[in-house]
CSV table of C-alpha atoms and ligand atoms in Angstrom, one decimal:
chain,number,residue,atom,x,y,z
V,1,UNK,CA,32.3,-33.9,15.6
V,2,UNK,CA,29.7,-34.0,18.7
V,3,UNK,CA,27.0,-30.9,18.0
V,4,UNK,CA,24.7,-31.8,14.2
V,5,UNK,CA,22.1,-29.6,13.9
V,6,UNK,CA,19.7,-30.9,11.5
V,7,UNK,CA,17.6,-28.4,9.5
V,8,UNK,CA,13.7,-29.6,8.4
V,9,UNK,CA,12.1,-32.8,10.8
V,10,UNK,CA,10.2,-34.0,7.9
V,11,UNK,CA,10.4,-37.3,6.4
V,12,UNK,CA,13.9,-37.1,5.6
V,13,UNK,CA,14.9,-34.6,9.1
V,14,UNK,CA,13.0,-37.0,11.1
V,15,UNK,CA,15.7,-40.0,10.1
V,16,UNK,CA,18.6,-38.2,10.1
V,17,UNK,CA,18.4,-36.8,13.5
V,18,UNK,CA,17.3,-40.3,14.7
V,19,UNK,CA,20.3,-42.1,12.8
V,20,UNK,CA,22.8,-39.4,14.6
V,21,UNK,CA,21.0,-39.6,18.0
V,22,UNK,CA,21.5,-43.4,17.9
V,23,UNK,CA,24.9,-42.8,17.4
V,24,UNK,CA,25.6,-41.0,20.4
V,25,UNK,CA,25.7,-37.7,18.7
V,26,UNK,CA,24.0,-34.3,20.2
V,27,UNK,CA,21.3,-33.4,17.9
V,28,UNK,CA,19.2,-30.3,17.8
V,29,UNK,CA,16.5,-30.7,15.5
V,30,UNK,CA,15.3,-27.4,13.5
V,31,UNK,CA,11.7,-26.9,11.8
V,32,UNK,CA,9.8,-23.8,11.2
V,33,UNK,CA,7.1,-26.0,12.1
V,34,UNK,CA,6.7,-26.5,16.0
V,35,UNK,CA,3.9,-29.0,15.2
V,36,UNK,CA,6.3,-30.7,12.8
V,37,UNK,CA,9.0,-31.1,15.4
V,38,UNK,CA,6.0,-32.7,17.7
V,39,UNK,CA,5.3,-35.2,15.0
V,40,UNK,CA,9.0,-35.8,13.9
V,41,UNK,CA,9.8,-36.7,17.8
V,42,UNK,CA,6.5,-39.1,17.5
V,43,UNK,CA,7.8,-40.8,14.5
V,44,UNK,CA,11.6,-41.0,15.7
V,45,UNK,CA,9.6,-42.7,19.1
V,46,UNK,CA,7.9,-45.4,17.4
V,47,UNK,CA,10.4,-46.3,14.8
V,48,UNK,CA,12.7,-46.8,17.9
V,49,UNK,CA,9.8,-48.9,19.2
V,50,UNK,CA,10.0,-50.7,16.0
V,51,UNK,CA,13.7,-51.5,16.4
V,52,UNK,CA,12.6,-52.9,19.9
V,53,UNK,CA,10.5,-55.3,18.8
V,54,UNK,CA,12.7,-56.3,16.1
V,55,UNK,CA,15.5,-57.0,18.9
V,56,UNK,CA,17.9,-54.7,17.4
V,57,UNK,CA,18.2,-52.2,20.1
V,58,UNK,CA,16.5,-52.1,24.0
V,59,UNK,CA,14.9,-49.7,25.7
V,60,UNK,CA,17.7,-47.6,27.3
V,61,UNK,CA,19.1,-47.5,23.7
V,62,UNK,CA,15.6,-45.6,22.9
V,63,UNK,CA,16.0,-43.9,26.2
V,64,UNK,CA,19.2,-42.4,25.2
V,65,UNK,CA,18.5,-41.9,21.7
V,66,UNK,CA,15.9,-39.4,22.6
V,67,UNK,CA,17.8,-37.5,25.2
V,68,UNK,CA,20.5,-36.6,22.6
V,69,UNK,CA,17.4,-34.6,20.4
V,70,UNK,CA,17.0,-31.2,21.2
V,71,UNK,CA,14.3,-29.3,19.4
V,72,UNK,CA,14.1,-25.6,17.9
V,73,UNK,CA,11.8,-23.4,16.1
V,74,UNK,CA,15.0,-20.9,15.2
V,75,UNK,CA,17.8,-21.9,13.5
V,76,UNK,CA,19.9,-19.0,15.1
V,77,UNK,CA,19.4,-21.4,18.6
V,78,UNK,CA,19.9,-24.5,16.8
V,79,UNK,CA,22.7,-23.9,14.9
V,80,UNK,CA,25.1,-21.8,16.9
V,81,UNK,CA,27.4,-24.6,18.4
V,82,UNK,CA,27.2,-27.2,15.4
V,83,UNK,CA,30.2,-29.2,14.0
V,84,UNK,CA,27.9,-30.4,11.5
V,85,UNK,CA,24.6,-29.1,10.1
V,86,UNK,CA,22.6,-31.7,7.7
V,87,UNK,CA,19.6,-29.7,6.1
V,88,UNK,CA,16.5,-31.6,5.2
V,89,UNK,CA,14.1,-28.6,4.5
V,90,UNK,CA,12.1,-28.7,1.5
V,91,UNK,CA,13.1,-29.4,-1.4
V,92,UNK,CA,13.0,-25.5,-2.9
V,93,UNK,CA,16.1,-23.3,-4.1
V,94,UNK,CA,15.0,-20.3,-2.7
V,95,UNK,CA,14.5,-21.9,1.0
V,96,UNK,CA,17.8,-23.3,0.5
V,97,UNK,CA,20.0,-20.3,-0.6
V,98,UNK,CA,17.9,-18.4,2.2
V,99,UNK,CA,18.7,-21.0,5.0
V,100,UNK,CA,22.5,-21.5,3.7
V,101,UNK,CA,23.5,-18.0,3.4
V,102,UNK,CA,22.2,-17.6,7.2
V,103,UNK,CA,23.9,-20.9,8.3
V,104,UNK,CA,26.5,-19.3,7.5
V,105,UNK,CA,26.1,-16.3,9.0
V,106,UNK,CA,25.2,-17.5,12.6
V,107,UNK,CA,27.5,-20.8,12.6
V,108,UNK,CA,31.1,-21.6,13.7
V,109,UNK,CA,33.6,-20.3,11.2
V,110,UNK,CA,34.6,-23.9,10.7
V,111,UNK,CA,31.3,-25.2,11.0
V,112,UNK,CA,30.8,-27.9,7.9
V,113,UNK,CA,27.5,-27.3,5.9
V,114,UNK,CA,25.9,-30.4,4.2
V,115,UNK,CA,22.7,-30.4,2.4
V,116,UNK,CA,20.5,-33.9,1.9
V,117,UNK,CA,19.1,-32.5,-1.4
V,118,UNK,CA,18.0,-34.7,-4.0
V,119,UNK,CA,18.8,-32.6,-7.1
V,120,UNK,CA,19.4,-29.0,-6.2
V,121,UNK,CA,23.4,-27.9,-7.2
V,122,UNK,CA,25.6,-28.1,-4.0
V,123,UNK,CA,28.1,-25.6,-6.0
V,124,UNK,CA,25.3,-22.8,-6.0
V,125,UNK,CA,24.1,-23.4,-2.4
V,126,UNK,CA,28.2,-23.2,-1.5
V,127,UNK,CA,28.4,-20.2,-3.4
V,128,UNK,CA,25.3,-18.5,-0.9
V,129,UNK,CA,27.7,-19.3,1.8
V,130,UNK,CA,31.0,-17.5,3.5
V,131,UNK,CA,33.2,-20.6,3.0
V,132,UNK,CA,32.0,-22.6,0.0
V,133,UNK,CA,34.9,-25.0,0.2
V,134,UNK,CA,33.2,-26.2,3.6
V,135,UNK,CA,30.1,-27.3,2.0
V,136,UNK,CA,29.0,-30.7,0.9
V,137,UNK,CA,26.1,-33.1,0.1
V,138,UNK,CA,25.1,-35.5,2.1
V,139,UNK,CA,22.3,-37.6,0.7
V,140,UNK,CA,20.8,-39.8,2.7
V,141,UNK,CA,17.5,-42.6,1.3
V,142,UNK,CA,14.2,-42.7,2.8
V,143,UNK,CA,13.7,-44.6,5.4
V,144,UNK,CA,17.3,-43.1,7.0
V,145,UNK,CA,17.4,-45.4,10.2
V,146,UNK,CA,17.1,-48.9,7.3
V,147,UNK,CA,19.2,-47.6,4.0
V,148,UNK,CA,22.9,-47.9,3.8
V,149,UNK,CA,23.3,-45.3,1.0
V,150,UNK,CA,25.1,-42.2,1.5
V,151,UNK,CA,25.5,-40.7,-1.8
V,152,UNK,CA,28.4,-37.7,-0.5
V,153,UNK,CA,28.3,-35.0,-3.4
V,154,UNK,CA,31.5,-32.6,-4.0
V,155,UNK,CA,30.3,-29.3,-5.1
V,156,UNK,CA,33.2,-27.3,-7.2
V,157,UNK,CA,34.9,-25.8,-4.1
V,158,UNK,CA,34.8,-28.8,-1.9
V,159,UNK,CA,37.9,-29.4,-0.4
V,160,UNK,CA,39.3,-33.2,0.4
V,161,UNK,CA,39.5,-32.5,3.6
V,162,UNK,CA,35.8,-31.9,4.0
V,163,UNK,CA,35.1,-34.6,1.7
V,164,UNK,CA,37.2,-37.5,3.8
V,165,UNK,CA,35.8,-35.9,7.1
V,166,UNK,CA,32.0,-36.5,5.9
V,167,UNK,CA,32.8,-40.3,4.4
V,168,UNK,CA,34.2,-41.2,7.7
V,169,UNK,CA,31.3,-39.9,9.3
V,170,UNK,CA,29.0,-41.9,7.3
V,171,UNK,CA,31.1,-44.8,8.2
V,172,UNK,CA,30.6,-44.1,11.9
V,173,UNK,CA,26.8,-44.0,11.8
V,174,UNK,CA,26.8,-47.8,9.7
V,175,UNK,CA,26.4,-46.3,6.1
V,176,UNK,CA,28.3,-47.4,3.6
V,177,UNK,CA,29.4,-43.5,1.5
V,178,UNK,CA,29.9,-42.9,-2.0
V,179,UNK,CA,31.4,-40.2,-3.5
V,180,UNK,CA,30.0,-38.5,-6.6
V,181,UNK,CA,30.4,-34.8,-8.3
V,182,UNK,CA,28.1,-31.9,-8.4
V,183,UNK,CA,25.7,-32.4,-11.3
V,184,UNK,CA,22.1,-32.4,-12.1
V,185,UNK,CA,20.3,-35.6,-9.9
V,186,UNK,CA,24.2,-36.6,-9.3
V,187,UNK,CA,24.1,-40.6,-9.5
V,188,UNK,CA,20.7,-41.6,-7.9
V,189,UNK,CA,18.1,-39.7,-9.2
V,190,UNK,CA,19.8,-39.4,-12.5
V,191,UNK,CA,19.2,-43.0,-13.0
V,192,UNK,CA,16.0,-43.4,-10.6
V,193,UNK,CA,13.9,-40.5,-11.9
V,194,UNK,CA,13.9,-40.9,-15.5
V,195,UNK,CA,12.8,-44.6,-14.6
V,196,UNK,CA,10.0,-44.0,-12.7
V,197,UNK,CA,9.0,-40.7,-15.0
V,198,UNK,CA,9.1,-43.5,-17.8
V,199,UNK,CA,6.5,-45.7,-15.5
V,200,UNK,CA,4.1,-42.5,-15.2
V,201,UNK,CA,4.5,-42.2,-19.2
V,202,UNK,CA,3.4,-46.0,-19.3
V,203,UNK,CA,0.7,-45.2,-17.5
V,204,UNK,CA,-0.5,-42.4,-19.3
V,205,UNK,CA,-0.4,-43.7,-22.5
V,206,UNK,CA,-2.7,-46.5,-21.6
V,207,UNK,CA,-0.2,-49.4,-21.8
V,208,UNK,CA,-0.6,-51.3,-18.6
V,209,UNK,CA,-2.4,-50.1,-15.0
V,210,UNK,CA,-0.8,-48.7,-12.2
V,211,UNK,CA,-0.9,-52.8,-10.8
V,212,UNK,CA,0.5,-54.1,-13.9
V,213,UNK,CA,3.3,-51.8,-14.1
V,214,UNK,CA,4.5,-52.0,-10.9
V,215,UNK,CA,4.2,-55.9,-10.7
V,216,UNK,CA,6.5,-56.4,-14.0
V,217,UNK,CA,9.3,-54.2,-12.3
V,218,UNK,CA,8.9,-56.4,-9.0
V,219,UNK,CA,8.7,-59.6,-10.2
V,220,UNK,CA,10.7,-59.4,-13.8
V,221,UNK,CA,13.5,-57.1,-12.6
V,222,UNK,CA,13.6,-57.7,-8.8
V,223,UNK,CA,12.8,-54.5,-7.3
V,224,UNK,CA,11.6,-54.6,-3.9
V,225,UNK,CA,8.8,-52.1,-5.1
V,226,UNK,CA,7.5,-51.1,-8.1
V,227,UNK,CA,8.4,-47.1,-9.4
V,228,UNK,CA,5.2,-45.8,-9.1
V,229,UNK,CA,4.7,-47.2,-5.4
V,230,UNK,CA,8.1,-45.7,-4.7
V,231,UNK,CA,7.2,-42.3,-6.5
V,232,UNK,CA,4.4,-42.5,-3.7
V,233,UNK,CA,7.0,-43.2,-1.0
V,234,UNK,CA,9.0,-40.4,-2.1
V,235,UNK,CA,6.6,-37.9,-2.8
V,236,UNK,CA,5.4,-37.0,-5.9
V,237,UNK,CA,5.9,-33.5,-5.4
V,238,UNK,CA,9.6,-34.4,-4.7
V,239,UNK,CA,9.6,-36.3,-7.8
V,240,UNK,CA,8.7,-33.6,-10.0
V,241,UNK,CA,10.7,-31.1,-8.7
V,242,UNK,CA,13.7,-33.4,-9.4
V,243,UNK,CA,12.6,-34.2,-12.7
V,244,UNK,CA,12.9,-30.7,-13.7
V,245,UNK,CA,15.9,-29.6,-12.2
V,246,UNK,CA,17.4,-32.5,-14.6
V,247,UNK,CA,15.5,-31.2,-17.8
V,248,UNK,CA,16.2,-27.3,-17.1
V,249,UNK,CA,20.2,-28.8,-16.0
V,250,UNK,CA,21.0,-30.6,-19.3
V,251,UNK,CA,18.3,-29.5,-21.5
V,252,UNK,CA,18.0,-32.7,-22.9
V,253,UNK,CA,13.2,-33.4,-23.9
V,254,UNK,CA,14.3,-36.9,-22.7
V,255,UNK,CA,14.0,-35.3,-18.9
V,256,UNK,CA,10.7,-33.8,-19.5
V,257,UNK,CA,8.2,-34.5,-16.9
V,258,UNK,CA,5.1,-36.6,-17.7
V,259,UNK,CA,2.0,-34.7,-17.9
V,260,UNK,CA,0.3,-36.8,-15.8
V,261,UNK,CA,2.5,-36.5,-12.9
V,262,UNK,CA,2.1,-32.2,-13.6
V,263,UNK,CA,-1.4,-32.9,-13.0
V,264,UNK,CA,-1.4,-35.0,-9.9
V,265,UNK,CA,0.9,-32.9,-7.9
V,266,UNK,CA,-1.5,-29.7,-8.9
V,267,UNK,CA,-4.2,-31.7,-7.6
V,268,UNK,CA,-2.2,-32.1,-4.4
V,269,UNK,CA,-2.3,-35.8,-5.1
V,270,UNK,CA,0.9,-36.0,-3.8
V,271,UNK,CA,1.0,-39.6,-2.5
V,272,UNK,CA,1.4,-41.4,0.9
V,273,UNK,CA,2.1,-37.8,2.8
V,274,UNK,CA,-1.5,-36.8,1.3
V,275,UNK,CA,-3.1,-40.1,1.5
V,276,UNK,CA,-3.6,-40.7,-2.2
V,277,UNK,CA,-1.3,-41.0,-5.3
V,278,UNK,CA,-1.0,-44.2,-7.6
V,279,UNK,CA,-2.1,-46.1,-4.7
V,280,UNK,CA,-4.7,-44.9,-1.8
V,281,UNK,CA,-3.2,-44.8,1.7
V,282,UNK,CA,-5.6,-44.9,4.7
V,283,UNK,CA,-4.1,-45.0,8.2
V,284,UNK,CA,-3.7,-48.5,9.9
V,285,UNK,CA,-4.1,-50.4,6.1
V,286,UNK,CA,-1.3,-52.3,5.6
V,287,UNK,CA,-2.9,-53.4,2.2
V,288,UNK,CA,-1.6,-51.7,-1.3
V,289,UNK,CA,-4.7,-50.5,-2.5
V,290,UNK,CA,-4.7,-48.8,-6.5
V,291,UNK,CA,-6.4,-45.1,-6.1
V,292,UNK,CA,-9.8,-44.4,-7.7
V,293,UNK,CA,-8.7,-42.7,-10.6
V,294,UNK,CA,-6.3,-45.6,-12.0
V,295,UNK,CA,-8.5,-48.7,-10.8
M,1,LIG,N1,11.5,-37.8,0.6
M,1,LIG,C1,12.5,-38.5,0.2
M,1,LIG,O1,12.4,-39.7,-0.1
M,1,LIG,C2,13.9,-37.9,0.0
M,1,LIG,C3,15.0,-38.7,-0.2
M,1,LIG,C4,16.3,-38.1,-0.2
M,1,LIG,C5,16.4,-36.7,-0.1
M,1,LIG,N2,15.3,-35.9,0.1
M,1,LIG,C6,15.5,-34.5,0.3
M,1,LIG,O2,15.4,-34.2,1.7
M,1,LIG,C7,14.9,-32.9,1.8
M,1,LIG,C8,13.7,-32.9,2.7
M,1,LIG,O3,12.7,-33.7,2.1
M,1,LIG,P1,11.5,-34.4,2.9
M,1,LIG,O4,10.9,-35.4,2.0
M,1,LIG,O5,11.9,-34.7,4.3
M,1,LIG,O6,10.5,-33.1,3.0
M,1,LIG,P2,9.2,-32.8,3.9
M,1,LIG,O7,8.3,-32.0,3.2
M,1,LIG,O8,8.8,-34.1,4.5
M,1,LIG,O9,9.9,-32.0,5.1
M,1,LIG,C9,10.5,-30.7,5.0
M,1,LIG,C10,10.5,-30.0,6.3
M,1,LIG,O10,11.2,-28.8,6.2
M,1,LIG,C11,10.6,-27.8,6.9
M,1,LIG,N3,11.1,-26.5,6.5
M,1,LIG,C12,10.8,-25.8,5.4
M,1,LIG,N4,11.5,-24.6,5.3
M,1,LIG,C13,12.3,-24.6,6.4
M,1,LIG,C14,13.2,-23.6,7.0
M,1,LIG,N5,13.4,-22.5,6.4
M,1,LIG,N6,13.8,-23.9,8.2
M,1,LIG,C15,13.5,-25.1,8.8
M,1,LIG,N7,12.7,-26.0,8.3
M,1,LIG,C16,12.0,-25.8,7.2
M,1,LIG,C17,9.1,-28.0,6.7
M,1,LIG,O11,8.4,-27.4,7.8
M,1,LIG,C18,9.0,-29.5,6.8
M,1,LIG,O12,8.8,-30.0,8.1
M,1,LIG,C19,14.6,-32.3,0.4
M,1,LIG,O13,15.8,-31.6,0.0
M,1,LIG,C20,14.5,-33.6,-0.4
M,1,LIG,O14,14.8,-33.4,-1.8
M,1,LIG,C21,14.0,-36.5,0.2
């Protein structure tokens, strides 16, 4: 494995094509967006800085890292001599089937298609594809460069072979892999979401504040940040779109979105990427600061 082509440079794109970079691998970076590819280089440049300052790598580390990203507005030019592609796009079925069934189409026969989707069936997106037994997911956690978590996701024709290759490739970028079967939210957001749907419910129904509700899961069960700051980190639009991918997958009320959440994301309160959510988010703030409507 040399060429990854990464599909999307968006929060999760951005890291991945960093992590590779780092690594020594060639990556071409895809995004309809040129102005997102623009921004994703930015971000990759100061989290490198980041790692600088922190001691953990020097400056021809950053040096090199960035001459191993190449960017593209077509993923017929981006994809063409991949080993690997990882796709990052948003989080939407239809974009996904679309950009899968072309992978396919313009890459290497033997090419090896992973997807970092948080919920969305790898066996359907296979099934858009030539070879399904080739494809795989590979979910990385947000902020790439910093978690160790690959959560590697078998869809129904995935082949060992293609599984072993993508663990030890995990391995060789620092994560630490774990492999899991194809169904609704897998392992992580099948646990994670229902939690943090369950702190929006809290909310709603007038139990505690946004504050309150966030410090009792810090300090009484020792997570480094509350649910509903993390629902901001990931993006409440992600959120929701997860959350109902595991109600229409099992069917079960249990997975039923909160209201409240419906409501934010329709008002385009989606968080830190729109500068409000639970908490308000003002560039240069470092302080956590409770939005208007819950203070
Ligand atoms: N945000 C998280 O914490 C997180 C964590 C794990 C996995 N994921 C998953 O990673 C994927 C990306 O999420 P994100 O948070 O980075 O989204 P994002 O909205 O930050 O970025 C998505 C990018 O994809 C681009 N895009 C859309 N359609 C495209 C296409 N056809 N071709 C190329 N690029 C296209 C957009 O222009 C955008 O830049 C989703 O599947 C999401 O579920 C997200």
């Amino acid at each position: 494995m040399k060429n990854i082509t990464v599909i999307g440079s968006g929060t999760m794109g951005n890291g991945i094509a960093h992590t590779f970079a780092q690594n020594g691998f060639s990556v071409s970076l895809v995004d309809i967006s040129d102005a997102a590819l623009q921004k994703a280089l930015q971000t990759i440049a100061g989290n490198l800085d980041r790692q600088i300052k922190k001691g953990s790598i020097d400056e021809a580390a950053k040096t090199a890292t960035l001459n191993n990203i190449k960017t593209y507005t077509d993923v017929k030019d981006g994809a063409a001599d991949a080993d690997l592609v990882v796709e990052a796009a948003t989080e939407n079925r239809e974009i996904k089937l679309k950009l899968f069934k072309q992978l396919s189409e313009v890459c290497k026969p033997e090419v090896i298609l992973a997807s970092n989707t948080s919920s969305i069936s790898i066996t359907e997106i296979a099934a858009a594809t030539a070879n399904p037994a080739n494809v795989i997911g590979m979910h990385f956690m947000n902020p790439v460069p910093v978690m160790k978590l690959v959560e590697v996701i078998r869809g129904y024709a995935t082949t060992d072979v293609v599984t072993d290759t993508i663990m030890e490739l995990s391995r060789q970028l620092g994560k630490e892999p774990v492999e899991v079967n194809d169904y609704p939210g897998f392992v992580a957001n099948r646990i994670l979401m229902p939690m943090i749907n369950e702190a929006i419910y809290t909310l709603f129904e007038g139990v505690a504040g946004v504050h309150e509700i966030d410090t009792v899961m810090k300090l009484g069960m020792a997570h480094p940040m509350g649910p509903l700051q993390l629902a901001d980190f990931i993006g409440l639009d992600v959120c929701l779109a997860i959350l109902k991918v595991l109600h229409n997958g099992f069917g079960n009320p249990k997975y039923a979105p909160c209201p409240l959440l419906v409501n934010m994301v329709t008002a385009g309160h989606l968080g830190v990427k729109s500068g409000s959510g639970f908490y308000k988010y003002t560039a240069g703030s470092k302080d956590l600061v409770v939005a208007e409507k819950f203070a």
